[in-house]
PDB file of C-alpha atoms and ligand atoms in Angstrom:
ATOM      1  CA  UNK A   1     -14.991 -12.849 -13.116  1.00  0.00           C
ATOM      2  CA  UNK A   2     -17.205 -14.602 -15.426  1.00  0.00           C
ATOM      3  CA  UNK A   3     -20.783 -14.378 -15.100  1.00  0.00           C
ATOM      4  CA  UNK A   4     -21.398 -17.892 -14.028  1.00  0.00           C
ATOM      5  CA  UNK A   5     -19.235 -16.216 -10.704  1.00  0.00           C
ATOM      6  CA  UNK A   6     -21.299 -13.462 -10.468  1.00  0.00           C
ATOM      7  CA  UNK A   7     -24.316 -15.359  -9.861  1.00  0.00           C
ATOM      8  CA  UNK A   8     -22.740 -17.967  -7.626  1.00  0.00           C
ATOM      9  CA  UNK A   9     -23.935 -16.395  -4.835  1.00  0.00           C
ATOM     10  CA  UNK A  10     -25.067 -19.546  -2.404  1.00  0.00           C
ATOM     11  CA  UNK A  11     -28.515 -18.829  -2.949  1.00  0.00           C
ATOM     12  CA  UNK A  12     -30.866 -21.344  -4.925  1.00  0.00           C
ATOM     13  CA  UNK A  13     -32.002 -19.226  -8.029  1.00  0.00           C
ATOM     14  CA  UNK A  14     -34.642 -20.688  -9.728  1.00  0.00           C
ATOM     15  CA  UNK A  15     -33.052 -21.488 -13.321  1.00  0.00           C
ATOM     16  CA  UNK A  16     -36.119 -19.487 -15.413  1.00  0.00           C
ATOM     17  CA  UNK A  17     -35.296 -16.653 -13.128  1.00  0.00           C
ATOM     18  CA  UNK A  18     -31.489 -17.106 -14.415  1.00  0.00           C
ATOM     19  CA  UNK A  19     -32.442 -16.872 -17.947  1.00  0.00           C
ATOM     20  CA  UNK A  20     -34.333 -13.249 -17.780  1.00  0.00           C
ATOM     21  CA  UNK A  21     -31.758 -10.928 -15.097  1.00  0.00           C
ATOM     22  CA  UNK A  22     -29.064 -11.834 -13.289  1.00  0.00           C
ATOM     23  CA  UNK A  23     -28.897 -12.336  -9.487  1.00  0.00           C
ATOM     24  CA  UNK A  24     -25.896 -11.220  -7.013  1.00  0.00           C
ATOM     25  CA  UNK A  25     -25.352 -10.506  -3.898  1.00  0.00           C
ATOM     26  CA  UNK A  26     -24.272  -6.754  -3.319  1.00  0.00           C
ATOM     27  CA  UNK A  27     -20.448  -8.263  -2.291  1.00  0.00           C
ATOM     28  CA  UNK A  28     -20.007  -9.624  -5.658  1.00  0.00           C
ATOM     29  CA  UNK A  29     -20.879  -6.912  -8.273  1.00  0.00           C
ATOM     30  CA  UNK A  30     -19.521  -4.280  -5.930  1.00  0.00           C
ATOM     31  CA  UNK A  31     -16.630  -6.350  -6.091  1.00  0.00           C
ATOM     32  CA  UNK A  32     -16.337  -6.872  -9.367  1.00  0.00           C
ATOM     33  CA  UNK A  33     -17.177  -3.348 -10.474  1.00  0.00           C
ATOM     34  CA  UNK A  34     -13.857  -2.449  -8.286  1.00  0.00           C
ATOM     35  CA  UNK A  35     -11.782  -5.096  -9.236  1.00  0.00           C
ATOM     36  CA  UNK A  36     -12.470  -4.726 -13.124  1.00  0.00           C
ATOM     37  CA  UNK A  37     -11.703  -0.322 -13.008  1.00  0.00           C
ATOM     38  CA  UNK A  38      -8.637  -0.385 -10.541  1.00  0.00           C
ATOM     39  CA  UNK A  39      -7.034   2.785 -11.067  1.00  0.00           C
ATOM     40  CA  UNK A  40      -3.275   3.340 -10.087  1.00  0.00           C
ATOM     41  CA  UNK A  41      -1.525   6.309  -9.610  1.00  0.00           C
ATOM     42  CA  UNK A  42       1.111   7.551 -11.929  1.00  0.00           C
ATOM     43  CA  UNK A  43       4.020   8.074 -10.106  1.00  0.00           C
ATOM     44  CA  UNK A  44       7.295   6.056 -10.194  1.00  0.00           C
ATOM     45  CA  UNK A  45      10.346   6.101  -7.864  1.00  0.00           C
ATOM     46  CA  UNK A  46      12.991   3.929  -9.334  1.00  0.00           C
ATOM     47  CA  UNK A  47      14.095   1.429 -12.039  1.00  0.00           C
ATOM     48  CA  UNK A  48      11.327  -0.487 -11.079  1.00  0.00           C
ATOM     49  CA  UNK A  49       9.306   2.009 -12.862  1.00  0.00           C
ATOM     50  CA  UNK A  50      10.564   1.453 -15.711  1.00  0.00           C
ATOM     51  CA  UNK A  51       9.381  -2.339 -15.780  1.00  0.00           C
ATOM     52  CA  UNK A  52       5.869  -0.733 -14.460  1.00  0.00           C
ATOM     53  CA  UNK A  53       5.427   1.492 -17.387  1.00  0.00           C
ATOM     54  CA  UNK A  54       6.304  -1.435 -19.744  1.00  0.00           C
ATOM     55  CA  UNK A  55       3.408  -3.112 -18.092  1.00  0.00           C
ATOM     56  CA  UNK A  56       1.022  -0.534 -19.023  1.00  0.00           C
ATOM     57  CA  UNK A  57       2.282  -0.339 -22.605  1.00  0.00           C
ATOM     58  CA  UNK A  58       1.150  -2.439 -25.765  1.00  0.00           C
ATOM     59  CA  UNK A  59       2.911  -5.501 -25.028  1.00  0.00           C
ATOM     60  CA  UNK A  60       1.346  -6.646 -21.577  1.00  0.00           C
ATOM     61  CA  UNK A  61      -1.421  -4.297 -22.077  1.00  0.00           C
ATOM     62  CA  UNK A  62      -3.034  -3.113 -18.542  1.00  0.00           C
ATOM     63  CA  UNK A  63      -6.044  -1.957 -20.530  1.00  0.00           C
ATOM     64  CA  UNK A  64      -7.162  -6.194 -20.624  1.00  0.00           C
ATOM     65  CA  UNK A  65      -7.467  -5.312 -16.485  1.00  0.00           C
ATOM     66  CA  UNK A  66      -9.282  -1.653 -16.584  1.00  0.00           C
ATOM     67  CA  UNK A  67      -6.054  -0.447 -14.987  1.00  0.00           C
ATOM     68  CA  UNK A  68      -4.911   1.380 -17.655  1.00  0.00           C
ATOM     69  CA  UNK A  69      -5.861   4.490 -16.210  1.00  0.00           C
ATOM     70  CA  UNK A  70      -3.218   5.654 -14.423  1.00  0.00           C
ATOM     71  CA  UNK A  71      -4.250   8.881 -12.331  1.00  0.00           C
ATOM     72  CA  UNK A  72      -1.879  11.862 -11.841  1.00  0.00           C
ATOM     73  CA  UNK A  73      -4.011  12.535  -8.361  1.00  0.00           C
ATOM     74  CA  UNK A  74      -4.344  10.357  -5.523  1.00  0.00           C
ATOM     75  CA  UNK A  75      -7.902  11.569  -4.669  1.00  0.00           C
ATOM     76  CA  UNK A  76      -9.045   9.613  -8.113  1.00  0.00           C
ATOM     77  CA  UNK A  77      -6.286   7.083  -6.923  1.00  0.00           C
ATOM     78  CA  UNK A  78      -7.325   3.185  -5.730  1.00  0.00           C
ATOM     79  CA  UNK A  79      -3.884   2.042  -6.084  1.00  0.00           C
ATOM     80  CA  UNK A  80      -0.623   2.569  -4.932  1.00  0.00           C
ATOM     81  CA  UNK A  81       2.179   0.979  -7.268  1.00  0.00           C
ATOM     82  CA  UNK A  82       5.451   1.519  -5.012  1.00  0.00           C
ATOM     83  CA  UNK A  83       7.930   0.714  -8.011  1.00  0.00           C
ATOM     84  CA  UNK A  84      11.178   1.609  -6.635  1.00  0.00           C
ATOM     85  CA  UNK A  85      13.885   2.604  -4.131  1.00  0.00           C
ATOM     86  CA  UNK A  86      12.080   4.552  -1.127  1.00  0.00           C
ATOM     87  CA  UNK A  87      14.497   7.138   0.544  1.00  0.00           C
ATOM     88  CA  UNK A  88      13.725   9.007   3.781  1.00  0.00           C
ATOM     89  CA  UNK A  89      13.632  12.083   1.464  1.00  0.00           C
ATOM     90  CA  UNK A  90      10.769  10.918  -0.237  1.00  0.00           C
ATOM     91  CA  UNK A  91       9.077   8.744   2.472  1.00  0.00           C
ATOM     92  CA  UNK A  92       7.087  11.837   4.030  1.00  0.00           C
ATOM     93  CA  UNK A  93       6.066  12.315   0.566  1.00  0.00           C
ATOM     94  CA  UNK A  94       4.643   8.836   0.017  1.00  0.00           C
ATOM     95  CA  UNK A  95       2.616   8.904   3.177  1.00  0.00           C
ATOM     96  CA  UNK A  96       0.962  12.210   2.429  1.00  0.00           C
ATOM     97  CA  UNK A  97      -0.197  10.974  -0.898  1.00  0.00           C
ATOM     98  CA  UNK A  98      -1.422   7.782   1.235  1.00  0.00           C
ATOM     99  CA  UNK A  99      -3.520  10.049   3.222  1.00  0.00           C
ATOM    100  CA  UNK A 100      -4.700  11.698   0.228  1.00  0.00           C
ATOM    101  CA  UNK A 101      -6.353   8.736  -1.433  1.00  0.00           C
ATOM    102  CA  UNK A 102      -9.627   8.184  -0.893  1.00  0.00           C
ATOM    103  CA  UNK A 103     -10.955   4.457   0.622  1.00  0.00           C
ATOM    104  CA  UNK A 104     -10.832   1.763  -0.529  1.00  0.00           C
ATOM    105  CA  UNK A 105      -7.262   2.014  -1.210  1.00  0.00           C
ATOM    106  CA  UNK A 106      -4.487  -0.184  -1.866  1.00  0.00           C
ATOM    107  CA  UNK A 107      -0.722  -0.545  -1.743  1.00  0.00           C
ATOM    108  CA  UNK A 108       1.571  -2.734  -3.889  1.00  0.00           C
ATOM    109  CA  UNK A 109       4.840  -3.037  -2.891  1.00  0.00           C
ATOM    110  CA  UNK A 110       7.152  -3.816  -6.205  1.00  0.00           C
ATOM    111  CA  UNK A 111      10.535  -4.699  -6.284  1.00  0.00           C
ATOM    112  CA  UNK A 112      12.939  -5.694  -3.467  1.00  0.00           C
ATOM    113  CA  UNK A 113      13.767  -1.775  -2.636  1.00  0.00           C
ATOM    114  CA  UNK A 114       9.759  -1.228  -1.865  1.00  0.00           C
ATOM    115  CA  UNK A 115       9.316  -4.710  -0.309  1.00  0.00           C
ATOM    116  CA  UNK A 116      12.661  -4.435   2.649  1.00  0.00           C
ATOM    117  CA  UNK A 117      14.991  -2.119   1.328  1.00  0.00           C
ATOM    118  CA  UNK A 118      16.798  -4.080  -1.489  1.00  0.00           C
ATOM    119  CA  UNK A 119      20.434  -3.925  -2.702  1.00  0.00           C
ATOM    120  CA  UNK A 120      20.203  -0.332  -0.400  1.00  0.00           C
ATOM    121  CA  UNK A 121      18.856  -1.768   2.630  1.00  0.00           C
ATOM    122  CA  UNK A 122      21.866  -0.978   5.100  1.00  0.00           C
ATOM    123  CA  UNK A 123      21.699   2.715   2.993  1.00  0.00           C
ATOM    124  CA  UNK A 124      21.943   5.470   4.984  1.00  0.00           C
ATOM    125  CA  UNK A 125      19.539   7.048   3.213  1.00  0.00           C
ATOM    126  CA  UNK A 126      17.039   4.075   2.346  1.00  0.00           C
ATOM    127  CA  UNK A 127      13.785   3.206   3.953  1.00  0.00           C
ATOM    128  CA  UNK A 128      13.887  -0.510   5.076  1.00  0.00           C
ATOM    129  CA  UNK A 129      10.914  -1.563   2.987  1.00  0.00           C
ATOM    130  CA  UNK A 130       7.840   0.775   2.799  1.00  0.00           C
ATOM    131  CA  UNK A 131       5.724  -1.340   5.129  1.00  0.00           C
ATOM    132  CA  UNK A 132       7.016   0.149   8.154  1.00  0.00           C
ATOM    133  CA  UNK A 133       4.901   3.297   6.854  1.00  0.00           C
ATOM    134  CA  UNK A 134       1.996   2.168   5.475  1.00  0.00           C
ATOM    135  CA  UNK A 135      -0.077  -1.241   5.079  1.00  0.00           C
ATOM    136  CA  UNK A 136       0.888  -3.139   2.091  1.00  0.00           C
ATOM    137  CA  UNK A 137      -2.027  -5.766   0.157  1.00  0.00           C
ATOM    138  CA  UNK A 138       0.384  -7.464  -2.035  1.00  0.00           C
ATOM    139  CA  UNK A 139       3.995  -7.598  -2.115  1.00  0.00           C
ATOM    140  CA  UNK A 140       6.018  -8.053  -5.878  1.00  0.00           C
ATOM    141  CA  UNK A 141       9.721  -9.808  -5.091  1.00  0.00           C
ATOM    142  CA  UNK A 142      12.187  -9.386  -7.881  1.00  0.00           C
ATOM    143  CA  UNK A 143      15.163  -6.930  -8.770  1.00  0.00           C
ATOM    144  CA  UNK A 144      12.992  -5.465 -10.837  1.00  0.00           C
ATOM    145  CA  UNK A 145      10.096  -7.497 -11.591  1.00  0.00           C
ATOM    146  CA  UNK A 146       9.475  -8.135 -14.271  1.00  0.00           C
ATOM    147  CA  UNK A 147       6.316  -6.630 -16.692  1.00  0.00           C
ATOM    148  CA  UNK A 148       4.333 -10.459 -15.653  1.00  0.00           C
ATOM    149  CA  UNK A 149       5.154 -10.650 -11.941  1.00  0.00           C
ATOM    150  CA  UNK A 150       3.173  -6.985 -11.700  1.00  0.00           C
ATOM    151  CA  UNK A 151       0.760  -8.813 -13.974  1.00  0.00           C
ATOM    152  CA  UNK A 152       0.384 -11.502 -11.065  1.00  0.00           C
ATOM    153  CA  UNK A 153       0.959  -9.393  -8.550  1.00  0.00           C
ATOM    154  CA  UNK A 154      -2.379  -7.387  -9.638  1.00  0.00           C
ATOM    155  CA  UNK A 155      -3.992 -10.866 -10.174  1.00  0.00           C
ATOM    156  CA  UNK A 156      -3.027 -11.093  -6.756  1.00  0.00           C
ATOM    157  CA  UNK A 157      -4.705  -7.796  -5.682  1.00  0.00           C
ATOM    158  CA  UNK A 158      -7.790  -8.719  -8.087  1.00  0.00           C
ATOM    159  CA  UNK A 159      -8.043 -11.899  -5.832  1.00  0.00           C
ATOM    160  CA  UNK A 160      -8.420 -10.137  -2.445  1.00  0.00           C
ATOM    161  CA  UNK A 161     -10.917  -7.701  -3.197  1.00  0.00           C
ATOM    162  CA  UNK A 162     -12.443 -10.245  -4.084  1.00  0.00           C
ATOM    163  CA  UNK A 163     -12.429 -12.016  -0.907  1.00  0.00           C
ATOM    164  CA  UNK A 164     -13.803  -8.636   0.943  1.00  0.00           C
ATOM    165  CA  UNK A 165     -17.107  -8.171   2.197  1.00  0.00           C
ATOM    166  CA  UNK A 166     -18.562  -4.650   2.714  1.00  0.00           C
ATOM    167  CA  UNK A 167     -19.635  -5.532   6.316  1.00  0.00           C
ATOM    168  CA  UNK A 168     -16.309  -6.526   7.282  1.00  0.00           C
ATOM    169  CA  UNK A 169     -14.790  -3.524   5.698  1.00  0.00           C
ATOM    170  CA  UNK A 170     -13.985  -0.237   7.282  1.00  0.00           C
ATOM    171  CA  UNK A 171     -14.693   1.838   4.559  1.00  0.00           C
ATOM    172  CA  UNK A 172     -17.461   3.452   5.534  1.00  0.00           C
ATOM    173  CA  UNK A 173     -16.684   3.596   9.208  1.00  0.00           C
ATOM    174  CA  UNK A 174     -16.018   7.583  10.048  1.00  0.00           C
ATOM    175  CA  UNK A 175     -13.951   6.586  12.850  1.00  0.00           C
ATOM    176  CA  UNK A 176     -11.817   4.330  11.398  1.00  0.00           C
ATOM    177  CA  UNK A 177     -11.681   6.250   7.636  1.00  0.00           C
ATOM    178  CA  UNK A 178     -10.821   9.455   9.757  1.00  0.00           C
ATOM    179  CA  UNK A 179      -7.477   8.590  10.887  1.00  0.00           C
ATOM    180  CA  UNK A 180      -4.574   9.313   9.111  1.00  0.00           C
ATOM    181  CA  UNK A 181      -1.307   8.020   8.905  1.00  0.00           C
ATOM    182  CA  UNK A 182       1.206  10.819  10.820  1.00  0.00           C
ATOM    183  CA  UNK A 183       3.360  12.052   8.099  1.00  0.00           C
ATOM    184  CA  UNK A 184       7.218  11.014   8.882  1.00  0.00           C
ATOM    185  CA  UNK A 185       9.589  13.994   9.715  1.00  0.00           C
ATOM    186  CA  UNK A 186      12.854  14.230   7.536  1.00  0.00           C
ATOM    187  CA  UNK A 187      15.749  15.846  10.054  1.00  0.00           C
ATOM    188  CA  UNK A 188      19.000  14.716  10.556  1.00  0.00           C
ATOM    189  CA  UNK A 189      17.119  11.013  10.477  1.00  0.00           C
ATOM    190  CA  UNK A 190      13.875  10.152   9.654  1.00  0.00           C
ATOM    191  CA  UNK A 191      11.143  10.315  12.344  1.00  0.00           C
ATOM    192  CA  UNK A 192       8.041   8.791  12.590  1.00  0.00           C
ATOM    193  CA  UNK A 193       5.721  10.582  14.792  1.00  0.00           C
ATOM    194  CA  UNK A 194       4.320   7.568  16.355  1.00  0.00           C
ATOM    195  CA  UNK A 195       8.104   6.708  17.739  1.00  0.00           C
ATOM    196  CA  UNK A 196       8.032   9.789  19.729  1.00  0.00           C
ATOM    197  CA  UNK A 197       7.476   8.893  23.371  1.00  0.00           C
ATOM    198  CA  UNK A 198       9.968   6.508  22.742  1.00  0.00           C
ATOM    199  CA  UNK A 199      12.358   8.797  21.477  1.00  0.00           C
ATOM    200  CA  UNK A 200      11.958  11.333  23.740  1.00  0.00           C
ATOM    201  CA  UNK A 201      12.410   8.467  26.376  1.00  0.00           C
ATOM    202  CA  UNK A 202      15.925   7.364  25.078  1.00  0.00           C
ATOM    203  CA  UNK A 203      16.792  11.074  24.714  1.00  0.00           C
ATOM    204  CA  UNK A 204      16.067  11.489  28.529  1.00  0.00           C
ATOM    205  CA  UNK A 205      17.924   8.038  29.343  1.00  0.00           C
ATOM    206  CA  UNK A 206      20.698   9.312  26.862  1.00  0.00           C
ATOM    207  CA  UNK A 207      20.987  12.760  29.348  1.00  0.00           C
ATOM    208  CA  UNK A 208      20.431  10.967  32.389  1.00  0.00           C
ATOM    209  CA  UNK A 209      23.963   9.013  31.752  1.00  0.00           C
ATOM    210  CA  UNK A 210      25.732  11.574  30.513  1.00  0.00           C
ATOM    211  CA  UNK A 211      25.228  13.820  33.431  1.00  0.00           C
ATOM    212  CA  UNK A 212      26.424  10.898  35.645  1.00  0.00           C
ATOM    213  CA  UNK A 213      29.164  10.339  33.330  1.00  0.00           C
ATOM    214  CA  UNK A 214      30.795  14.349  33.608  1.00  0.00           C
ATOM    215  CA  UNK A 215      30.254  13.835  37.445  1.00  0.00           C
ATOM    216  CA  UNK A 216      32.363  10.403  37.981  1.00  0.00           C
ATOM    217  CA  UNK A 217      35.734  11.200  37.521  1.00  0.00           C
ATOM    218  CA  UNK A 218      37.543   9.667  34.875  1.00  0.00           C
ATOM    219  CA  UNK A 219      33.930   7.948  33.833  1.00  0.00           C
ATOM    220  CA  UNK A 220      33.141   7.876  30.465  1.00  0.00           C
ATOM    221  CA  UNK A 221      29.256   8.040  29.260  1.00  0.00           C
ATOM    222  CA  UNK A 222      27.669   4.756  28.333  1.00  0.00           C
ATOM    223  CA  UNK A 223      27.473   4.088  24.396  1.00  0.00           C
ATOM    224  CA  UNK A 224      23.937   4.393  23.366  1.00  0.00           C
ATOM    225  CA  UNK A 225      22.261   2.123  21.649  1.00  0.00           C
ATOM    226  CA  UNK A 226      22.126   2.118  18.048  1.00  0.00           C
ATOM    227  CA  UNK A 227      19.148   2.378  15.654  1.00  0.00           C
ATOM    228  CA  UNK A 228      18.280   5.705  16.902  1.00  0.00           C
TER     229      UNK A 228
HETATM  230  S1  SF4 B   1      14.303  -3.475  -6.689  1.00  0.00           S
HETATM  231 FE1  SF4 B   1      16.068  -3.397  -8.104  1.00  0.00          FE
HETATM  232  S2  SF4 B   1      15.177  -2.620 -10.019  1.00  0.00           S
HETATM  233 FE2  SF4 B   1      13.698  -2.147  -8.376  1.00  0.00          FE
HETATM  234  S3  SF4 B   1      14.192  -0.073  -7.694  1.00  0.00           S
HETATM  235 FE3  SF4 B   1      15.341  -1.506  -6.400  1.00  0.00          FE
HETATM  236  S4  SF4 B   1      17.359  -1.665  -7.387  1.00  0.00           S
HETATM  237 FE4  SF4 B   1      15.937  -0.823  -8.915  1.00  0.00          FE
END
């Protein structure tokens, strides 16, 4: 943001006023203090990784962003660079460190794997895309991107903070900052807490039909239905 931006604030400033301190509305240099000292944090799933840490090296240079600062904590954490494959092993995992970072927060998704599941989507092991976790700002297609569609997929990121407004936010909110995203629960499949009424219905529906299944004679139980 240049500083002509920063004092395009809709107000009329008188132009000797311009010339001795600059005037902004509290949107715009919050904004642009956040936008300009993005932090991500370090951690790396996949081959996707691989492309992210060339971003942040000499060539493409994240330093010309202030993101160069990649955190190994999530509470110092405003970004969340998913740069790979996400397996149900590791999905529990992801949402904790979610949790863990402190708002505002964001969540990139890079690469195909992150974004829907990729070449591994119909994986038995493979999370289809990490969205159905938690909320994703800016999605990065390719197999992997490459160093510049990160680059534009932080431009990207850049482009809707700047859009926010702290009155619209709910940042500050203790009600809605309080609530956490229930971590997932790795068993024989991968269960997200908030599916659990449900599951517990089709496990009672499941029952139901078998018990009237071993009392028919010569009936066979219904096949359930699959995704479960
Ligand atoms: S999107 Fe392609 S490069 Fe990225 S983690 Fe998946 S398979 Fe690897």
């Amino acid at each position: 943001m240049t500083g002509q931006e920063l004092e395009a604030t809709g107000y009329d400033i008188p132009p000797e006023l311009k010339q001795q301190v600059t005037v902004t509305s509290i949107d715009k240099i919050y904004n642009w203090g956040r936008r300009n000292s993005i932090w991500p944090m370090m951690f790396g799933l996949a081959c996707c990784a691989i492309e992210m840490i060339c971003t942040a090296a000499s060539r493409y240079d994240l330093a010309r962003f202030g993101m160069e600062v990649m955190r190994p904590s999530p509470r110092q954490s405003d970004l969340m660079i998913v740069s790979g494959t996400v397996t149900k092993k590791m999905i529990p995992q992801i949402v904790r460190l979610f949790n863990q970072m402190p708002e505002p927060k964001y969540v990139l998704a890079m690469g195909a794997c992150a974004s829907g599941g990729g070449p591994f989507k119909e994986g038995y092991n493979v999370v289809s895309g990490v969205d159905r976790y938690i909320p994703v700002d800016v999605y990065v297609p390719g197999c992997p991107p490459t160093p510049q569609a990160l680059l534009h997929g932080l431009i990207t990121l850049q482009k809707k903070i700047d859009s926010q407004s702290i009155r619209r936010v709910g940042w500050y909110d203790k009600k809605v900052s309080a609530e956490a995203i229930p971590v997932p629960v790795l068993g024989p499949d991968i269960m997200d807490p908030r599916e659990y009424a449900q599951i517990a219905r089709y496990t009672a529906e499941k029952r139901q039909k078998e018990a009237i299944a071993a009392q028919t004679p010569g009936g066979t139980a219904q096949a359930a239905p699959a995704g479960h």
